[in-house]
Structure formats: C-alpha cells, structure tokens
Amino acid sequence: VTNPVVAGFVTVWPAGVARPNASNLNFVAGLSRMHRSLEEFVLRGLKTTIPFMEKIMEEPDFMAGKFDTSYLETHPDVFNYDEHIEPEDLVLAISASIAAYEGL
C-alpha cells in the first residue's frame, strides 16, 4: 500500500493492520515517541514483537545511535525480553476455551 492513512502516531492500512509511525523527527524525539507508542499499543490475543522492539529501544548503544546491520548479532541480550502478559489476556484465553468447549 503506497498511501497509508496517518492517524496520530499510528499508520493504518486498509486491511486493518496498524503500525506505529514516528517519522519526520530527529532520532531522539522519534525514539521517544516510538517507545511511548509501543507502550500504549494494545493488541489482545496475538503475540507481537512489541516487547522485543521495546527491549531494543532501551539498549544503550541503540539509544546512542550506535548501530548498523550487525546490531542484532553483536547484541544478543536484546533477545532476552519479558512477554507482557496482562490479566485481561488470561481472561480472554479462559473465556475462549470455555466457549470452544461449550460449542459457542
């Protein structure tokens, strides 16, 4: 899609897929806006790469702009991140399981 619709900090494609957008900013401001956008992004029932991206954005070398195409190879610690599991996610999983069991 070449013409995404910009809605605040999130770019929305016609298929309903969204991605955070922090363009037209300097690196520090863009990093800050993108991190905030990812913290506020809510998507229930699916695993996402959001915790991974947050971990990268919190890493000192990345924050200092010291990265290139070998960044992930030279910073393997970014692969050790915590999954964000909210209580609502557990409620949804239990509800879906009950509905499937009951044939609803």
Coordinates of N, CA and C in Angstrom, one line a residue:
V1 N 0.9 -1.2 0.0 CA 0.0 0.0 0.0 C 0.9 1.2 0.0
T2 N 0.7 2.1 -0.9 CA 1.5 3.3 -1.0 C 0.9 4.5 -0.3
N3 N -0.3 4.5 0.0 CA -1.0 5.7 0.6 C -1.6 5.3 2.0
P4 N -0.8 5.1 3.0 CA -1.4 4.8 4.3 C -2.1 6.0 4.9
V5 N -3.1 5.8 5.7 CA -3.8 6.9 6.3 C -3.1 7.1 7.7
V6 N -2.6 8.3 7.9 CA -1.9 8.6 9.2 C -3.0 9.1 10.2
A7 N -3.0 8.3 11.3 CA -4.0 8.7 12.4 C -3.2 8.8 13.7
G8 N -2.8 10.0 14.0 CA -1.9 10.2 15.2 C -0.6 9.6 15.0
F9 N -0.2 8.7 15.9 CA 1.1 8.1 15.8 C 1.1 6.7 15.1
V10 N -0.1 6.3 14.7 CA -0.3 5.0 14.1 C -0.7 5.1 12.7
T11 N 0.0 4.4 11.8 CA -0.4 4.3 10.4 C -1.3 3.2 10.2
V12 N -2.5 3.4 9.6 CA -3.5 2.4 9.4 C -3.6 2.0 8.0
W13 N -3.5 0.8 7.6 CA -3.6 0.3 6.3 C -5.1 -0.1 6.1
P14 N -5.6 -0.1 4.8 CA -7.0 -0.5 4.6 C -7.3 -1.9 5.1
A15 N -6.4 -2.8 5.2 CA -6.7 -4.2 5.7 C -6.9 -4.2 7.2
G16 N -6.8 -3.1 7.9 CA -6.9 -3.0 9.3 C -5.7 -3.3 10.1
V17 N -4.6 -3.4 9.4 CA -3.3 -3.6 10.0 C -2.7 -2.2 10.4
A18 N -2.2 -2.1 11.6 CA -1.6 -0.8 12.0 C -0.2 -1.0 12.4
R19 N 0.6 0.1 12.3 CA 2.0 0.1 12.8 C 2.3 1.5 13.3
P20 N 3.0 1.6 14.4 CA 3.4 2.9 14.9 C 4.2 3.7 13.9
N21 N 4.0 5.0 13.9 CA 4.7 5.8 12.9 C 5.3 7.0 13.7
A22 N 6.6 7.2 13.6 CA 7.3 8.3 14.3 C 8.3 9.0 13.3
S23 N 7.8 9.3 12.1 CA 8.6 9.9 11.1 C 8.7 11.4 11.3
N24 N 9.6 12.0 10.5 CA 9.8 13.4 10.5 C 10.2 14.0 11.8
L25 N 11.0 13.2 12.6 CA 11.5 13.7 13.9 C 13.0 13.4 13.9
N26 N 13.7 14.1 14.8 CA 15.1 13.8 15.0 C 15.2 12.4 15.7
F27 N 16.3 11.8 15.8 CA 16.4 10.4 16.3 C 15.9 10.3 17.7
V28 N 16.4 11.2 18.6 CA 16.0 11.1 20.0 C 14.5 11.3 20.2
A29 N 13.9 12.3 19.5 CA 12.5 12.5 19.6 C 11.7 11.4 19.0
G30 N 12.2 10.8 17.9 CA 11.5 9.7 17.2 C 11.5 8.5 18.1
L31 N 12.7 8.2 18.7 CA 12.8 7.1 19.6 C 11.9 7.2 20.8
S32 N 11.8 8.4 21.4 CA 10.9 8.6 22.5 C 9.5 8.4 22.1
R33 N 9.1 8.9 21.0 CA 7.7 8.8 20.5 C 7.4 7.4 20.2
M34 N 8.3 6.7 19.5 CA 8.0 5.3 19.1 C 7.9 4.4 20.4
H35 N 8.8 4.6 21.4 CA 8.7 3.9 22.6 C 7.4 4.1 23.3
R36 N 7.0 5.3 23.4 CA 5.7 5.6 24.0 C 4.5 5.0 23.2
S37 N 4.6 5.1 21.9 CA 3.6 4.5 21.1 C 3.5 3.0 21.3
L38 N 4.6 2.3 21.4 CA 4.6 0.9 21.6 C 4.1 0.5 23.0
E39 N 4.4 1.3 24.0 CA 3.9 1.1 25.4 C 2.4 1.2 25.4
E40 N 1.8 2.1 24.6 CA 0.4 2.3 24.6 C -0.4 1.4 23.6
F41 N 0.3 0.7 22.8 CA -0.3 -0.1 21.7 C -0.9 -1.4 22.4
V42 N -2.2 -1.6 22.2 CA -2.9 -2.8 22.8 C -3.4 -3.7 21.7
L43 N -3.0 -4.9 21.7 CA -3.4 -5.9 20.8 C -3.6 -7.2 21.6
R44 N -4.8 -7.6 21.7 CA -5.1 -8.8 22.6 C -5.2 -10.1 21.7
G45 N -4.8 -11.2 22.3 CA -4.9 -12.5 21.7 C -3.9 -12.9 20.7
L46 N -2.9 -12.0 20.4 CA -1.9 -12.3 19.5 C -0.5 -12.0 20.1
K47 N 0.5 -12.8 19.8 CA 1.8 -12.5 20.2 C 2.3 -11.5 19.2
T48 N 3.1 -10.5 19.7 CA 3.6 -9.5 18.8 C 5.1 -9.3 19.1
T49 N 5.8 -8.5 18.3 CA 7.2 -8.3 18.5 C 7.4 -7.0 19.4
I50 N 6.3 -6.5 19.9 CA 6.4 -5.2 20.7 C 7.4 -5.3 21.8
P51 N 7.4 -6.3 22.7 CA 8.3 -6.4 23.8 C 9.8 -6.5 23.3
F52 N 10.0 -7.1 22.1 CA 11.3 -7.2 21.5 C 11.8 -5.8 21.1
M53 N 10.9 -5.1 20.4 CA 11.2 -3.8 19.9 C 11.5 -2.8 21.1
E54 N 10.7 -2.9 22.2 CA 10.9 -2.1 23.4 C 12.3 -2.4 24.0
K55 N 12.7 -3.7 24.0 CA 14.0 -4.0 24.6 C 15.1 -3.4 23.8
I56 N 15.0 -3.5 22.4 CA 16.0 -2.8 21.6 C 16.1 -1.3 21.8
M57 N 14.9 -0.7 21.9 CA 14.9 0.8 22.1 C 15.5 1.2 23.5
E58 N 15.5 0.3 24.4 CA 16.0 0.6 25.8 C 17.5 0.3 25.9
E59 N 18.1 -0.3 24.9 CA 19.5 -0.7 24.9 C 20.4 0.5 24.7
P60 N 21.4 0.7 25.6 CA 22.2 1.9 25.5 C 22.8 2.2 24.1
D61 N 23.4 1.3 23.5 CA 24.0 1.5 22.1 C 23.0 2.0 21.1
F62 N 21.8 1.4 21.2 CA 20.8 1.8 20.2 C 20.3 3.2 20.5
M63 N 20.1 3.5 21.8 CA 19.7 4.8 22.2 C 20.7 5.9 21.8
A64 N 22.0 5.5 21.8 CA 23.1 6.4 21.4 C 23.2 6.5 19.9
G65 N 22.4 5.7 19.1 CA 22.5 5.7 17.7 C 23.7 4.9 17.2
K66 N 24.3 4.1 18.0 CA 25.4 3.3 17.6 C 24.9 1.9 17.2
F67 N 24.5 1.8 16.0 CA 24.0 0.5 15.4 C 24.2 0.5 13.9
D68 N 24.3 -0.7 13.4 CA 24.3 -1.0 12.0 C 23.7 -2.3 11.7
T69 N 23.9 -2.9 10.5 CA 23.2 -4.1 10.2 C 23.6 -5.3 11.0
S70 N 24.7 -5.2 11.7 CA 25.2 -6.3 12.6 C 24.7 -6.1 14.0
Y71 N 23.8 -5.2 14.3 CA 23.3 -4.9 15.6 C 22.8 -6.1 16.4
L72 N 21.9 -6.8 15.8 CA 21.4 -8.0 16.5 C 22.4 -9.1 16.7
E73 N 23.4 -9.2 15.9 CA 24.4 -10.2 16.1 C 25.4 -9.8 17.2
T74 N 25.6 -8.5 17.3 CA 26.5 -8.0 18.4 C 25.8 -7.7 19.7
H75 N 24.5 -7.8 19.7 CA 23.7 -7.5 20.9 C 22.7 -8.6 21.2
P76 N 23.2 -9.8 21.4 CA 22.3 -11.0 21.6 C 21.4 -10.8 22.9
D77 N 21.8 -10.0 23.8 CA 21.0 -9.8 25.0 C 19.6 -9.2 24.7
V78 N 19.4 -8.6 23.6 CA 18.1 -8.0 23.3 C 17.0 -9.1 23.0
F79 N 17.5 -10.3 22.8 CA 16.6 -11.4 22.6 C 16.0 -12.0 23.9
N80 N 16.5 -11.5 25.0 CA 16.0 -11.9 26.3 C 15.1 -10.8 26.9
Y81 N 13.9 -10.9 26.5 CA 12.9 -9.9 27.0 C 11.7 -10.6 27.6
D82 N 11.0 -9.9 28.4 CA 9.8 -10.4 29.1 C 8.5 -10.2 28.2
E83 N 7.8 -11.2 28.1 CA 6.5 -11.1 27.4 C 5.5 -10.3 28.3
H84 N 4.8 -9.4 27.8 CA 3.8 -8.7 28.5 C 2.5 -9.5 28.6
I85 N 2.3 -10.1 29.8 CA 1.0 -10.8 29.9 C 0.1 -10.1 30.9
E86 N -0.9 -9.5 30.4 CA -1.9 -8.8 31.2 C -3.0 -9.7 31.7
P87 N -3.6 -9.4 32.9 CA -4.6 -10.2 33.4 C -5.8 -10.4 32.4
E88 N -6.0 -9.3 31.6 CA -7.1 -9.4 30.6 C -6.8 -10.5 29.6
D89 N -5.6 -10.7 29.2 CA -5.2 -11.7 28.3 C -5.6 -13.1 28.8
L90 N -5.4 -13.4 30.1 CA -5.7 -14.6 30.7 C -7.2 -14.8 30.7
V91 N -8.0 -13.8 31.0 CA -9.4 -13.8 31.0 C -9.9 -14.2 29.6
L92 N -9.4 -13.5 28.6 CA -9.8 -13.8 27.2 C -9.5 -15.3 26.8
A93 N -8.3 -15.8 27.2 CA -8.0 -17.1 26.9 C -8.9 -18.1 27.6
I94 N -9.2 -17.9 28.8 CA -10.1 -18.8 29.5 C -11.5 -18.7 28.9
S95 N -12.0 -17.5 28.6 CA -13.3 -17.3 28.0 C -13.4 -18.1 26.7
A96 N -12.4 -17.9 25.9 CA -12.3 -18.6 24.6 C -12.3 -20.1 24.7
S97 N -11.6 -20.6 25.7 CA -11.6 -22.0 26.0 C -12.9 -22.5 26.4
I98 N -13.6 -21.8 27.3 CA -14.9 -22.2 27.7 C -15.9 -22.2 26.6
A99 N -15.8 -21.1 25.7 CA -16.8 -21.0 24.6 C -16.5 -22.2 23.6
A100 N -15.3 -22.5 23.4 CA -15.0 -23.6 22.5 C -15.5 -25.0 23.0
Y101 N -15.3 -25.2 24.3 CA -15.7 -26.4 25.0 C -17.2 -26.5 24.9
E102 N -17.9 -25.4 25.1 CA -19.4 -25.4 25.1 C -20.0 -25.4 23.7
G103 N -19.1 -25.2 22.7 CA -19.6 -25.2 21.3 C -20.3 -23.8 21.0
L104 N -19.9 -22.8 21.6 CA -20.5 -21.5 21.4 C -19.8 -20.8 20.3

